[in-house]
Amino acid sequence: MEGFPLVRMRRLRRSPQIRKMLDLPLPGPEKFLWPVFVIPGRRKRVPIDAMPGQDRLSRDELLRDLEGVARMGVGGILIFGVPGDEGKDPAGSGAFRADGVVQKTCREVKKNFPDLIVATDVCLCAYTDHGHCGPLAPGGDVDNDRALDLLAKTAVSHAESEADWVAPSAMMDGQVQAIRRALDARGFTQTLLMSYSTKFASAMYGPFREAEDSAPGAGDRKGYQASYGDLNQALRESRLDEGEGADILMVKPSLFYLDIIARLRDRTLLPLAAYNVSGEYSMLHAAAQRGWGDLTGMVRESVTALARAGTDIFISYWAKNYHTYFGGAA
Ligand code: PBG
Ligand code: ZN
């Protein structure tokens, strides 16, 4: 005999102890990468308006913040460079300067925090004067094959600066293969490649583009980032990157894409990262500021949803204050 009154589901959630026994645990801090925006100079801390609690930091200020972050046991950081206008040209060549802001940051962070994982975003959009993720062909389209060489150079320069992981986000065809080959040819066989494998052309990147000053000057990124309406294409993107030698796959954004995360989880044996993007962070802050939701409750619920869908690695701005959101009792 099935069902009520023999079966009472409420027995399984009667007490906090029972719920804790049965629930998926919240992911520990070691599962998180904190994305950071690094600017040239010293003693600079520029708040990002649309992202309360997050700043653009000069390297010395980043090291200061990392003391608390490392003490909490956060797994690592994902570095974005903000070079400023003087660092931009049509090809984005500032991205692979040996003395660029990302390169210097990698070395300093590894020296001071050898146990933190240092991952770098590999893209050109913060370094191109037109704001696209690769150089432009005469017609104005992004030149895929010319971008590959520039992205590979960028990844190699990060590895030379002691980055542990490189994370290409430009959504150029063949970028994973080009980067893996370039790394291996220079002996960086141990540099891990985390591909932004299924990255959608999303309206949720707005606050990030403000922080990075990387919005395209003209047009949008729909010609290279995946279209959110096409499920099979989204799955193929990750499968192709796996074939090209990615070590870790990623879905980005995350909260509107739990179906993609769950399906990829069933289709790959690779670790799966979810990028809990800027717009997802700002959205919860904005609701909480207006009194429309409890921030800690919303953060825990959304991150649990990512874990339940099959996320292994959480790339999230919440990591900076891990204890505030995930430390206390449920
Ligand atoms: C650039 C890049 C973007 C993000 C990470 N790398 C923005 C974009 O593609 O326009 C978004 C991250 C976020 O919104 O938090 N290639
Ligand atoms: Zn880009």
Coordinates of C-alpha atoms and ligand atoms in Angstrom, one line a residue:
M1 CA 0.0 0.0 0.0
E2 CA 1.5 3.3 -1.1
G3 CA 0.8 6.8 0.0
F4 CA -1.0 8.7 2.8
P5 CA -1.6 7.9 5.6
L6 CA 1.1 5.2 5.7
V7 CA 3.6 7.5 4.0
R8 CA 4.2 10.9 5.7
M9 CA 6.9 12.9 4.0
R10 CA 7.1 15.3 6.8
R11 CA 8.8 12.6 9.0
L12 CA 11.8 13.2 6.8
R13 CA 12.1 16.9 7.5
R14 CA 10.9 17.1 11.2
S15 CA 14.1 18.4 12.7
P16 CA 17.2 20.4 11.6
Q17 CA 19.2 17.3 12.5
I18 CA 17.3 15.1 10.1
R19 CA 17.4 17.7 7.3
K20 CA 21.1 18.0 7.7
M21 CA 21.5 14.3 7.6
L22 CA 19.7 14.0 4.3
D23 CA 20.6 17.2 2.5
L24 CA 23.3 17.6 0.0
P25 CA 26.0 19.5 1.9
L26 CA 26.8 23.1 0.9
P27 CA 30.0 23.0 -1.2
G28 CA 33.0 23.8 1.0
P29 CA 35.2 26.9 0.3
E30 CA 37.8 24.6 -1.4
K31 CA 35.3 24.2 -4.3
F32 CA 35.3 27.9 -5.1
L33 CA 37.3 30.1 -7.4
W34 CA 36.9 33.9 -6.7
P35 CA 37.0 36.0 -9.9
V36 CA 39.2 39.1 -9.3
F37 CA 39.7 42.3 -11.4
V38 CA 43.2 43.6 -11.3
I39 CA 44.3 47.2 -12.3
P40 CA 47.8 48.6 -12.7
G41 CA 49.3 50.8 -10.0
R42 CA 49.4 50.6 -6.2
R43 CA 47.0 51.3 -3.3
K44 CA 44.0 51.3 -5.7
R45 CA 40.7 50.0 -4.7
V46 CA 37.9 51.0 -7.0
P47 CA 34.4 49.7 -6.0
I48 CA 32.4 48.2 -8.8
D49 CA 29.0 50.0 -8.6
A50 CA 26.9 47.2 -9.9
M51 CA 28.6 44.6 -7.7
P52 CA 28.4 45.5 -4.0
G53 CA 31.4 44.2 -2.1
Q54 CA 33.5 43.7 -5.2
D55 CA 36.3 46.0 -6.3
R56 CA 38.9 46.5 -9.0
L57 CA 42.1 46.1 -7.1
S58 CA 45.8 46.9 -7.6
R59 CA 48.1 44.0 -6.9
D60 CA 49.0 45.1 -3.4
E61 CA 45.3 45.5 -2.4
L62 CA 44.5 42.1 -3.9
L63 CA 47.2 40.5 -1.8
R64 CA 45.6 42.1 1.2
D65 CA 42.2 40.7 0.4
L66 CA 43.7 37.3 -0.3
E67 CA 44.8 36.9 3.3
G68 CA 41.3 36.6 4.4
V69 CA 40.2 34.5 1.4
A70 CA 43.1 32.1 1.8
R71 CA 42.4 31.8 5.6
M72 CA 38.8 30.7 4.9
G73 CA 40.2 28.0 2.7
V74 CA 38.8 29.2 -0.7
G75 CA 40.3 27.1 -3.4
G76 CA 41.7 29.8 -5.7
I77 CA 41.2 32.9 -7.8
L78 CA 40.4 33.5 -11.5
I79 CA 42.3 36.6 -12.6
F80 CA 40.9 39.3 -15.0
G81 CA 43.2 42.1 -16.1
V82 CA 41.9 45.7 -16.5
P83 CA 44.7 47.4 -18.5
G84 CA 43.0 50.8 -19.0
D85 CA 42.8 52.6 -22.4
E86 CA 46.6 52.9 -22.8
G87 CA 46.7 49.1 -22.9
K88 CA 44.4 48.6 -25.9
D89 CA 45.0 48.1 -29.6
P90 CA 43.2 46.4 -32.5
A91 CA 44.8 43.0 -31.9
G92 CA 44.6 43.1 -28.1
S93 CA 48.4 42.5 -27.9
G94 CA 48.5 43.8 -24.3
A95 CA 47.0 40.5 -23.3
F96 CA 50.4 38.7 -23.8
R97 CA 52.8 41.3 -22.5
A98 CA 55.3 39.6 -20.2
D99 CA 54.9 42.6 -17.8
G100 CA 51.1 42.9 -18.2
V101 CA 48.9 43.3 -15.1
V102 CA 47.8 39.6 -15.2
Q103 CA 51.3 38.3 -15.6
K104 CA 52.6 40.3 -12.7
T105 CA 49.7 39.3 -10.6
C106 CA 50.2 35.6 -11.2
R107 CA 53.8 35.8 -10.0
E108 CA 53.0 37.8 -6.9
V109 CA 50.1 35.7 -5.8
K110 CA 52.0 32.4 -6.3
K111 CA 54.9 33.8 -4.3
N112 CA 52.7 34.9 -1.4
F113 CA 50.1 32.2 -1.5
P114 CA 51.7 29.1 -3.1
D115 CA 48.7 26.9 -2.1
L116 CA 46.0 29.0 -3.8
I117 CA 45.1 27.9 -7.3
V118 CA 45.8 30.7 -9.7
A119 CA 43.6 30.5 -12.8
T120 CA 43.6 33.2 -15.5
D121 CA 40.9 34.3 -18.0
V122 CA 42.4 34.0 -21.5
C123 CA 40.6 36.5 -23.8
L124 CA 41.4 39.6 -25.7
C125 CA 38.3 41.8 -25.2
A126 CA 39.8 43.8 -22.3
Y127 CA 42.8 44.6 -24.6
T128 CA 41.2 45.3 -27.9
D129 CA 40.3 48.9 -28.7
H130 CA 37.0 47.7 -30.3
G131 CA 36.1 45.4 -27.3
H132 CA 35.6 42.2 -29.2
C133 CA 37.2 38.9 -28.1
G134 CA 39.5 38.7 -31.2
P135 CA 40.9 40.9 -33.9
L136 CA 38.5 42.1 -36.6
A137 CA 38.5 41.0 -40.2
P138 CA 38.1 43.7 -42.9
G139 CA 34.3 43.1 -43.0
G140 CA 34.1 43.8 -39.2
D141 CA 33.5 40.2 -38.2
V142 CA 35.9 38.6 -35.6
D143 CA 38.7 36.8 -37.4
N144 CA 38.5 33.4 -35.7
D145 CA 41.8 31.9 -37.0
R146 CA 43.9 35.0 -36.4
A147 CA 42.5 35.1 -32.8
L148 CA 43.8 31.6 -32.1
D149 CA 47.4 32.5 -32.3
L150 CA 46.9 35.6 -30.1
L151 CA 45.0 33.5 -27.5
A152 CA 47.7 30.8 -27.5
K153 CA 50.3 33.5 -27.0
T154 CA 48.3 34.9 -24.1
A155 CA 47.9 31.5 -22.5
V156 CA 51.6 30.8 -22.8
S157 CA 52.5 34.1 -21.2
H158 CA 50.2 33.3 -18.3
A159 CA 51.9 29.9 -17.9
E160 CA 55.3 31.5 -18.0
S161 CA 54.1 33.7 -15.2
E162 CA 53.3 30.7 -13.1
A163 CA 49.5 30.5 -13.6
D164 CA 48.3 27.0 -12.6
W165 CA 45.2 27.0 -14.9
V166 CA 44.4 28.9 -18.0
A167 CA 40.7 29.4 -18.9
P168 CA 40.0 30.5 -22.5
S169 CA 36.7 32.4 -22.7
A170 CA 36.8 33.9 -26.2
M171 CA 34.5 31.2 -27.8
M172 CA 36.7 31.0 -30.9
D173 CA 36.5 27.6 -32.8
G174 CA 39.6 25.6 -32.2
Q175 CA 40.9 27.7 -29.3
V176 CA 41.3 24.8 -26.9
Q177 CA 43.4 22.8 -29.3
A178 CA 45.5 25.8 -30.3
I179 CA 46.2 26.6 -26.6
R180 CA 47.0 23.0 -25.6
R181 CA 49.4 22.6 -28.4
A182 CA 51.2 25.9 -27.7
L183 CA 51.5 25.1 -24.0
D184 CA 52.8 21.6 -24.6
A185 CA 55.3 22.8 -27.3
R186 CA 56.9 25.1 -24.6
G187 CA 57.0 22.4 -21.9
F188 CA 53.9 23.5 -20.0
T189 CA 52.4 20.1 -20.0
Q190 CA 51.2 20.5 -16.4
T191 CA 49.3 23.7 -17.0
L192 CA 45.6 22.8 -16.6
L193 CA 43.2 24.0 -19.2
M194 CA 39.7 24.9 -18.0
S195 CA 37.6 25.8 -21.0
Y196 CA 34.7 28.1 -20.9
S197 CA 33.2 25.4 -23.1
T198 CA 29.6 26.3 -23.2
K199 CA 29.4 30.1 -22.8
F200 CA 26.2 31.7 -23.9
A201 CA 25.7 35.2 -25.4
S202 CA 24.0 36.3 -22.3
A203 CA 22.4 39.5 -21.0
M204 CA 23.8 38.7 -17.5
Y205 CA 27.3 39.9 -18.1
G206 CA 26.5 43.7 -17.8
P207 CA 28.1 44.4 -14.4
F208 CA 31.3 42.5 -15.5
R209 CA 31.7 44.5 -18.6
E210 CA 31.4 47.6 -16.5
A211 CA 34.1 46.2 -14.2
E212 CA 36.3 45.1 -17.0
D213 CA 35.6 48.0 -19.3
S214 CA 35.2 45.3 -22.0
A215 CA 31.9 46.0 -23.7
P216 CA 32.1 45.8 -27.5
G217 CA 32.2 49.2 -29.1
A218 CA 29.9 48.1 -31.9
G219 CA 27.7 45.1 -32.3
D220 CA 27.4 42.2 -29.9
R221 CA 29.0 38.8 -29.2
K222 CA 26.2 36.7 -30.7
G223 CA 28.3 35.7 -33.7
Y224 CA 30.7 33.7 -31.4
Q225 CA 29.1 33.0 -28.1
A226 CA 26.5 30.2 -28.0
S227 CA 22.8 30.9 -28.5
Y228 CA 20.7 30.1 -25.4
G229 CA 17.9 28.8 -27.5
D230 CA 19.8 26.0 -29.1
L231 CA 20.3 23.0 -26.7
N232 CA 22.1 20.7 -29.0
Q233 CA 24.6 23.3 -30.0
A234 CA 25.3 24.1 -26.4
L235 CA 26.1 20.4 -25.7
R236 CA 28.2 20.1 -28.8
E237 CA 30.4 23.1 -27.7
S238 CA 31.4 21.2 -24.6
R239 CA 31.9 17.9 -26.3
L240 CA 34.2 19.5 -28.9
D241 CA 36.3 21.1 -26.3
E242 CA 36.6 17.8 -24.5
G243 CA 37.9 16.3 -27.8
E244 CA 40.4 19.2 -28.2
G245 CA 42.0 18.4 -24.8
A246 CA 40.2 20.5 -22.2
D247 CA 40.7 19.2 -18.6
I248 CA 37.7 20.9 -17.2
L249 CA 34.4 22.0 -18.9
M250 CA 32.3 25.0 -17.9
V251 CA 28.8 26.3 -18.2
K252 CA 28.3 30.1 -18.1
P253 CA 26.1 31.7 -16.9
S254 CA 24.9 29.2 -14.4
L255 CA 21.5 29.7 -12.8
F256 CA 19.4 30.0 -16.0
Y257 CA 21.3 27.0 -17.3
L258 CA 20.8 24.2 -14.7
D259 CA 19.4 22.0 -17.5
I260 CA 22.7 22.3 -19.4
I261 CA 24.8 21.6 -16.4
A262 CA 22.7 18.5 -15.5
R263 CA 22.8 17.1 -19.1
L264 CA 26.6 17.7 -19.4
R265 CA 27.0 16.0 -16.0
D266 CA 25.4 12.9 -17.6
R267 CA 27.5 13.1 -20.7
T268 CA 31.0 13.7 -19.6
L269 CA 33.5 12.3 -17.1
L270 CA 35.4 15.6 -16.9
P271 CA 35.0 17.9 -14.0
L272 CA 32.3 20.6 -14.5
A273 CA 32.6 24.2 -13.5
A274 CA 29.7 26.6 -13.3
Y275 CA 30.4 30.4 -13.6
N276 CA 27.9 32.1 -11.4
V277 CA 28.3 35.4 -13.3
S278 CA 28.2 39.1 -12.4
G279 CA 24.5 39.6 -13.3
E280 CA 23.5 36.7 -11.1
Y281 CA 25.4 38.2 -8.2
S282 CA 24.0 41.7 -8.8
M283 CA 20.5 40.4 -9.2
L284 CA 20.4 38.9 -5.7
H285 CA 22.1 42.0 -4.2
A286 CA 19.6 44.3 -5.9
A287 CA 16.6 42.2 -4.6
A288 CA 18.0 42.1 -1.1
Q289 CA 18.7 45.9 -1.1
R290 CA 15.1 46.5 -1.8
G291 CA 14.0 44.2 0.9
W292 CA 12.6 41.7 -1.6
G293 CA 14.6 38.7 -0.3
D294 CA 17.1 37.6 2.3
L295 CA 20.5 37.7 0.7
T296 CA 22.1 34.8 2.6
G297 CA 19.0 32.6 2.0
M298 CA 19.0 33.4 -1.7
V299 CA 22.8 32.8 -2.0
R300 CA 22.6 29.4 -0.3
E301 CA 19.6 28.3 -2.3
S302 CA 21.1 29.3 -5.6
V303 CA 24.5 27.7 -4.9
T304 CA 22.8 24.5 -3.7
A305 CA 20.9 24.4 -7.0
L306 CA 24.2 24.5 -8.8
A307 CA 25.6 21.7 -6.7
R308 CA 22.4 19.6 -7.2
A309 CA 22.6 20.0 -11.0
G310 CA 26.1 18.5 -10.9
T311 CA 28.6 21.4 -10.5
D312 CA 32.0 20.4 -9.2
I313 CA 33.7 23.9 -9.3
F314 CA 32.0 27.1 -8.4
I315 CA 33.3 30.2 -10.0
S316 CA 31.6 32.8 -7.9
Y317 CA 31.9 36.3 -6.5
W318 CA 30.3 35.0 -3.3
A319 CA 33.6 33.2 -2.6
K320 CA 35.2 36.4 -1.3
N321 CA 32.9 36.3 1.7
Y322 CA 32.4 32.6 1.9
H323 CA 31.9 32.5 5.7
T324 CA 29.2 35.2 5.6
Y325 CA 27.0 33.2 3.3
F326 CA 27.9 29.6 4.0
G327 CA 29.5 29.6 7.4
G328 CA 26.5 29.8 9.8
A329 CA 23.7 27.3 10.5
A330 CA 20.9 26.8 8.0
Ligands
PBG1 C1 35.1 37.9 -21.5 C2 34.4 37.5 -20.3 C3 33.1 37.8 -19.9 C4 32.8 37.2 -18.7 C5 34.0 36.4 -18.4 N1 34.9 36.6 -19.4 C6 32.1 38.8 -20.5 C7 31.7 38.6 -21.9 O1 31.9 37.6 -22.5 O2 31.1 39.6 -22.4 C8 31.6 37.4 -17.8 C9 31.8 37.2 -16.4 C10 30.7 37.7 -15.5 O3 29.7 38.3 -16.0 O4 30.8 37.6 -14.3 N2 35.4 37.0 -22.5
ZN2 ZN 36.3 38.2 -24.4

